[in-house]
Every structure is written in C-alpha cells, then in structure tokens.
Amino acid sequence: MSYKLYGAIGFGVGGLMAGLAGDYMILAFIFFGMIGSAFLSIPVRDIKFTILSSLLGSIGFFFGFTIPMFVVLGVLDLGLLFVGLIMGFFGGGLLGYAYKNMQVFIPAGMIGFGIWGFLIDILRPFYTVIHPAIVMMLASALAGAILGYAANNAKRVENH
C-alpha cells in the first residue's frame, strides 16, 4: 500500500476520534497526531522510526492545534482555515524533522490542513445532516493523504 493511503487511513481514524471526543477534543489531538503519524510511517518498516514519528507527530499536532485554537479563534476569530495552516506548519514540520526533509513536509502540512480547516468551516452549516465527526474524519483523511504524498517524495524514507 502507498504512503498516501496509509496517511489517509491514519489521519482519518485520528480525525474520527477527535471528532467524537467532544469537550476533550484538544486532548484528542495528541492521539490524532500519534495515530496519523504512526500509520504514515508504516511503509518505512522500522519500529524506532515509527515511535519517533508518532511522538513528534503527537507533539506537533497537539501544539499546532491548541495554540491557534485560543489565539486564532478566541482572539482574532479568523476561522479554522488559519488554525489548519498553523497546525500543518507545526505537525508537518515535526514530521519533516523525523523524515529529515522539512522542506517537503511543511508545505504539504500547511496545504493539507489548510484544506482541512476550510472543509470543516464550509461544512459547518450541514452538521444537522452530517455528523461533525464524519466531517472531521473526511477532512483529516484528505490532509493525511497529502502528508502521505510528502512522505512518498521525501528522500529520508528510503535511507533512515
């Protein structure tokens, strides 16, 4: 299976879990980053690398979500698009550090999670029809597939 598929599955499962977490969503982003990053690193076939990327992914996505949630939404009220951009910067950056290719992962993270925030914002009026956890899962799976594209193109993948 490809990195894109593993990324989509991992971040989709993490997104579903975060969407179902309710009041504990901020803490759920620790597991969101951990699960998504672990799945993304499966094709590398190195348990130490999977543990490293899981830890860095959980830290990156937790802080990348928590800090902008309070600053961007609480103070500036800019919307989830900007939360996604910042979350993609931190999460993609730390995953890029694990893969030793930050210049590929940071833009991919920002693009993927920028789209994540945009999708969640535009689908918010339909939350009576579509459960918010499903929206979060689909948006996260798309962002995970974009990170999978970055992992597939990272030079570090083959020579860890």
PDB file of C-alpha atoms in Angstrom:
ATOM      1  CA  MET A   1       0.000   0.000   0.000  1.00  0.00           C
ATOM      2  CA  SER A   2       1.143   3.541  -0.604  1.00  0.00           C
ATOM      3  CA  TYR A   3       2.096   6.297   1.811  1.00  0.00           C
ATOM      4  CA  LYS A   4      -0.945   8.294   0.672  1.00  0.00           C
ATOM      5  CA  LEU A   5      -3.308   5.503   1.630  1.00  0.00           C
ATOM      6  CA  TYR A   6      -1.626   4.914   4.996  1.00  0.00           C
ATOM      7  CA  GLY A   7      -1.690   8.653   5.699  1.00  0.00           C
ATOM      8  CA  ALA A   8      -5.374   8.883   4.771  1.00  0.00           C
ATOM      9  CA  ILE A   9      -6.304   5.896   6.956  1.00  0.00           C
ATOM     10  CA  GLY A  10      -4.233   7.008   9.948  1.00  0.00           C
ATOM     11  CA  PHE A  11      -5.289  10.634   9.978  1.00  0.00           C
ATOM     12  CA  GLY A  12      -8.867   9.655   9.104  1.00  0.00           C
ATOM     13  CA  VAL A  13      -9.064   7.388  12.166  1.00  0.00           C
ATOM     14  CA  GLY A  14      -7.427  10.104  14.274  1.00  0.00           C
ATOM     15  CA  GLY A  15      -9.851  12.685  12.909  1.00  0.00           C
ATOM     16  CA  LEU A  16     -12.837  10.472  13.675  1.00  0.00           C
ATOM     17  CA  MET A  17     -11.579  10.018  17.222  1.00  0.00           C
ATOM     18  CA  ALA A  18     -11.002  13.763  17.655  1.00  0.00           C
ATOM     19  CA  GLY A  19     -14.439  14.494  16.208  1.00  0.00           C
ATOM     20  CA  LEU A  20     -16.083  12.139  18.681  1.00  0.00           C
ATOM     21  CA  ALA A  21     -14.099  13.487  21.654  1.00  0.00           C
ATOM     22  CA  GLY A  22     -16.465  16.388  22.282  1.00  0.00           C
ATOM     23  CA  ASP A  23     -15.189  18.528  25.155  1.00  0.00           C
ATOM     24  CA  TYR A  24     -11.921  16.588  25.164  1.00  0.00           C
ATOM     25  CA  MET A  25     -11.082  17.414  21.547  1.00  0.00           C
ATOM     26  CA  ILE A  26      -7.922  19.324  22.458  1.00  0.00           C
ATOM     27  CA  LEU A  27      -6.524  16.303  24.292  1.00  0.00           C
ATOM     28  CA  ALA A  28      -7.683  14.032  21.488  1.00  0.00           C
ATOM     29  CA  PHE A  29      -5.315  15.844  19.145  1.00  0.00           C
ATOM     30  CA  ILE A  30      -2.428  14.152  20.972  1.00  0.00           C
ATOM     31  CA  PHE A  31      -3.802  10.819  19.741  1.00  0.00           C
ATOM     32  CA  PHE A  32      -4.773  12.335  16.389  1.00  0.00           C
ATOM     33  CA  GLY A  33      -1.121  13.157  15.692  1.00  0.00           C
ATOM     34  CA  MET A  34       0.123   9.899  17.186  1.00  0.00           C
ATOM     35  CA  ILE A  35      -2.171   7.620  15.173  1.00  0.00           C
ATOM     36  CA  GLY A  36      -1.813   9.545  11.924  1.00  0.00           C
ATOM     37  CA  SER A  37       1.973   9.744  12.174  1.00  0.00           C
ATOM     38  CA  ALA A  38       2.294   6.082  13.123  1.00  0.00           C
ATOM     39  CA  PHE A  39       0.251   4.975  10.117  1.00  0.00           C
ATOM     40  CA  LEU A  40       2.202   7.325   7.858  1.00  0.00           C
ATOM     41  CA  SER A  41       5.477   5.693   8.909  1.00  0.00           C
ATOM     42  CA  ILE A  42       4.371   2.049   8.466  1.00  0.00           C
ATOM     43  CA  PRO A  43       5.852   1.707   4.947  1.00  0.00           C
ATOM     44  CA  VAL A  44       9.293   2.613   6.338  1.00  0.00           C
ATOM     45  CA  ARG A  45       9.193  -0.694   8.281  1.00  0.00           C
ATOM     46  CA  ASP A  46      11.286   0.497  11.222  1.00  0.00           C
ATOM     47  CA  ILE A  47       9.731   0.401  14.688  1.00  0.00           C
ATOM     48  CA  LYS A  48      12.132   3.004  16.099  1.00  0.00           C
ATOM     49  CA  PHE A  49      11.231   5.388  13.297  1.00  0.00           C
ATOM     50  CA  THR A  50       7.514   4.737  13.846  1.00  0.00           C
ATOM     51  CA  ILE A  51       7.865   5.530  17.556  1.00  0.00           C
ATOM     52  CA  LEU A  52       9.863   8.685  16.785  1.00  0.00           C
ATOM     53  CA  SER A  53       7.419   9.950  14.186  1.00  0.00           C
ATOM     54  CA  SER A  54       4.461   9.114  16.469  1.00  0.00           C
ATOM     55  CA  LEU A  55       5.923  11.107  19.334  1.00  0.00           C
ATOM     56  CA  LEU A  56       6.873  14.062  17.156  1.00  0.00           C
ATOM     57  CA  GLY A  57       3.516  13.954  15.365  1.00  0.00           C
ATOM     58  CA  SER A  58       1.573  13.936  18.630  1.00  0.00           C
ATOM     59  CA  ILE A  59       3.559  16.906  19.949  1.00  0.00           C
ATOM     60  CA  GLY A  60       3.328  18.831  16.677  1.00  0.00           C
ATOM     61  CA  PHE A  61      -0.373  18.368  16.105  1.00  0.00           C
ATOM     62  CA  PHE A  62      -1.282  18.948  19.767  1.00  0.00           C
ATOM     63  CA  PHE A  63       0.547  22.269  19.989  1.00  0.00           C
ATOM     64  CA  GLY A  64      -0.274  23.117  16.387  1.00  0.00           C
ATOM     65  CA  PHE A  65      -3.969  22.783  17.213  1.00  0.00           C
ATOM     66  CA  THR A  66      -4.107  24.060  20.790  1.00  0.00           C
ATOM     67  CA  ILE A  67      -2.214  27.331  20.438  1.00  0.00           C
ATOM     68  CA  PRO A  68      -4.054  28.535  17.324  1.00  0.00           C
ATOM     69  CA  MET A  69      -7.413  27.415  18.759  1.00  0.00           C
ATOM     70  CA  PHE A  70      -7.093  30.014  21.501  1.00  0.00           C
ATOM     71  CA  VAL A  71      -5.261  32.719  19.544  1.00  0.00           C
ATOM     72  CA  VAL A  72      -6.803  32.463  16.069  1.00  0.00           C
ATOM     73  CA  LEU A  73     -10.349  31.558  17.092  1.00  0.00           C
ATOM     74  CA  GLY A  74     -10.518  33.103  20.561  1.00  0.00           C
ATOM     75  CA  VAL A  75      -8.778  36.424  19.995  1.00  0.00           C
ATOM     76  CA  LEU A  76      -8.719  37.071  16.248  1.00  0.00           C
ATOM     77  CA  ASP A  77     -11.729  34.978  15.094  1.00  0.00           C
ATOM     78  CA  LEU A  78     -10.142  34.079  11.744  1.00  0.00           C
ATOM     79  CA  GLY A  79     -11.653  30.609  11.261  1.00  0.00           C
ATOM     80  CA  LEU A  80     -10.367  27.066  11.060  1.00  0.00           C
ATOM     81  CA  LEU A  81      -8.505  27.684   7.815  1.00  0.00           C
ATOM     82  CA  PHE A  82      -5.854  29.592   9.759  1.00  0.00           C
ATOM     83  CA  VAL A  83      -5.877  27.013  12.546  1.00  0.00           C
ATOM     84  CA  GLY A  84      -5.222  24.360   9.897  1.00  0.00           C
ATOM     85  CA  LEU A  85      -2.387  26.345   8.344  1.00  0.00           C
ATOM     86  CA  ILE A  86      -0.641  26.726  11.695  1.00  0.00           C
ATOM     87  CA  MET A  87      -1.359  23.126  12.691  1.00  0.00           C
ATOM     88  CA  GLY A  88       0.039  21.947   9.356  1.00  0.00           C
ATOM     89  CA  PHE A  89       3.156  24.049   9.915  1.00  0.00           C
ATOM     90  CA  PHE A  90       3.873  22.543  13.352  1.00  0.00           C
ATOM     91  CA  GLY A  91       2.707  18.989  12.636  1.00  0.00           C
ATOM     92  CA  GLY A  92       4.249  18.867   9.185  1.00  0.00           C
ATOM     93  CA  GLY A  93       7.422  20.462  10.482  1.00  0.00           C
ATOM     94  CA  LEU A  94       7.971  17.896  13.209  1.00  0.00           C
ATOM     95  CA  LEU A  95       7.136  15.039  10.861  1.00  0.00           C
ATOM     96  CA  GLY A  96       9.567  16.568   8.396  1.00  0.00           C
ATOM     97  CA  TYR A  97      12.183  16.587  11.141  1.00  0.00           C
ATOM     98  CA  ALA A  98      11.604  12.857  11.664  1.00  0.00           C
ATOM     99  CA  TYR A  99      11.884  12.205   7.924  1.00  0.00           C
ATOM    100  CA  LYS A 100      14.795  14.671   7.699  1.00  0.00           C
ATOM    101  CA  ASN A 101      13.003  16.564   4.949  1.00  0.00           C
ATOM    102  CA  MET A 102      11.218  19.555   6.439  1.00  0.00           C
ATOM    103  CA  GLN A 103      11.131  21.478   3.150  1.00  0.00           C
ATOM    104  CA  VAL A 104       8.721  18.870   1.755  1.00  0.00           C
ATOM    105  CA  PHE A 105       6.592  18.299   4.855  1.00  0.00           C
ATOM    106  CA  ILE A 106       5.943  21.883   5.978  1.00  0.00           C
ATOM    107  CA  PRO A 107       4.242  22.987   2.732  1.00  0.00           C
ATOM    108  CA  ALA A 108       2.378  19.669   2.480  1.00  0.00           C
ATOM    109  CA  GLY A 109       1.183  20.003   6.073  1.00  0.00           C
ATOM    110  CA  MET A 110       0.077  23.587   5.550  1.00  0.00           C
ATOM    111  CA  ILE A 111      -1.741  22.769   2.316  1.00  0.00           C
ATOM    112  CA  GLY A 112      -3.364  19.611   3.697  1.00  0.00           C
ATOM    113  CA  PHE A 113      -4.507  21.084   6.973  1.00  0.00           C
ATOM    114  CA  GLY A 114      -5.411  24.399   5.387  1.00  0.00           C
ATOM    115  CA  ILE A 115      -7.843  22.400   3.239  1.00  0.00           C
ATOM    116  CA  TRP A 116      -8.853  20.542   6.447  1.00  0.00           C
ATOM    117  CA  GLY A 117      -9.856  23.807   8.133  1.00  0.00           C
ATOM    118  CA  PHE A 118     -11.574  25.124   5.026  1.00  0.00           C
ATOM    119  CA  LEU A 119     -13.671  21.952   4.627  1.00  0.00           C
ATOM    120  CA  ILE A 120     -14.712  21.960   8.264  1.00  0.00           C
ATOM    121  CA  ASP A 121     -15.674  25.653   8.046  1.00  0.00           C
ATOM    122  CA  ILE A 122     -17.740  25.317   4.862  1.00  0.00           C
ATOM    123  CA  LEU A 123     -19.475  22.112   6.007  1.00  0.00           C
ATOM    124  CA  ARG A 124     -20.421  23.508   9.438  1.00  0.00           C
ATOM    125  CA  PRO A 125     -23.943  24.525   8.291  1.00  0.00           C
ATOM    126  CA  PHE A 126     -24.616  20.883   7.378  1.00  0.00           C
ATOM    127  CA  TYR A 127     -23.841  19.479  10.861  1.00  0.00           C
ATOM    128  CA  THR A 128     -27.542  18.711  11.317  1.00  0.00           C
ATOM    129  CA  VAL A 129     -27.337  16.328   8.343  1.00  0.00           C
ATOM    130  CA  ILE A 130     -23.735  15.086   8.580  1.00  0.00           C
ATOM    131  CA  HIS A 131     -22.257  14.273  11.986  1.00  0.00           C
ATOM    132  CA  PRO A 132     -19.294  16.560  12.775  1.00  0.00           C
ATOM    133  CA  ALA A 133     -17.082  13.515  13.445  1.00  0.00           C
ATOM    134  CA  ILE A 134     -17.644  12.304   9.867  1.00  0.00           C
ATOM    135  CA  VAL A 135     -16.680  15.725   8.522  1.00  0.00           C
ATOM    136  CA  MET A 136     -13.556  15.712  10.710  1.00  0.00           C
ATOM    137  CA  MET A 137     -12.685  12.182   9.540  1.00  0.00           C
ATOM    138  CA  LEU A 138     -13.017  13.018   5.839  1.00  0.00           C
ATOM    139  CA  ALA A 139     -11.123  16.309   6.115  1.00  0.00           C
ATOM    140  CA  SER A 140      -8.365  14.632   8.166  1.00  0.00           C
ATOM    141  CA  ALA A 141      -8.086  11.743   5.709  1.00  0.00           C
ATOM    142  CA  LEU A 142      -7.561  14.224   2.870  1.00  0.00           C
ATOM    143  CA  ALA A 143      -4.862  16.038   4.862  1.00  0.00           C
ATOM    144  CA  GLY A 144      -3.251  12.680   5.713  1.00  0.00           C
ATOM    145  CA  ALA A 145      -3.162  11.718   2.034  1.00  0.00           C
ATOM    146  CA  ILE A 146      -1.337  14.963   1.251  1.00  0.00           C
ATOM    147  CA  LEU A 147       1.181  14.210   4.024  1.00  0.00           C
ATOM    148  CA  GLY A 148       1.480  10.730   2.511  1.00  0.00           C
ATOM    149  CA  TYR A 149       2.396  12.364  -0.767  1.00  0.00           C
ATOM    150  CA  ALA A 150       5.133  14.268   1.089  1.00  0.00           C
ATOM    151  CA  ALA A 151       6.372  11.075   2.744  1.00  0.00           C
ATOM    152  CA  ASN A 152       6.459   9.323  -0.604  1.00  0.00           C
ATOM    153  CA  ASN A 153       8.584  12.124  -2.059  1.00  0.00           C
ATOM    154  CA  ALA A 154      10.869  12.529   0.957  1.00  0.00           C
ATOM    155  CA  LYS A 155      14.420  11.383   0.369  1.00  0.00           C
ATOM    156  CA  ARG A 156      14.676  10.264   4.017  1.00  0.00           C
ATOM    157  CA  VAL A 157      12.129   7.459   3.621  1.00  0.00           C
ATOM    158  CA  GLU A 158      14.462   5.020   1.952  1.00  0.00           C
ATOM    159  CA  ASN A 159      17.611   5.813   3.966  1.00  0.00           C
ATOM    160  CA  HIS A 160      16.577   6.094   7.593  1.00  0.00           C
TER     161      HIS A 160
END
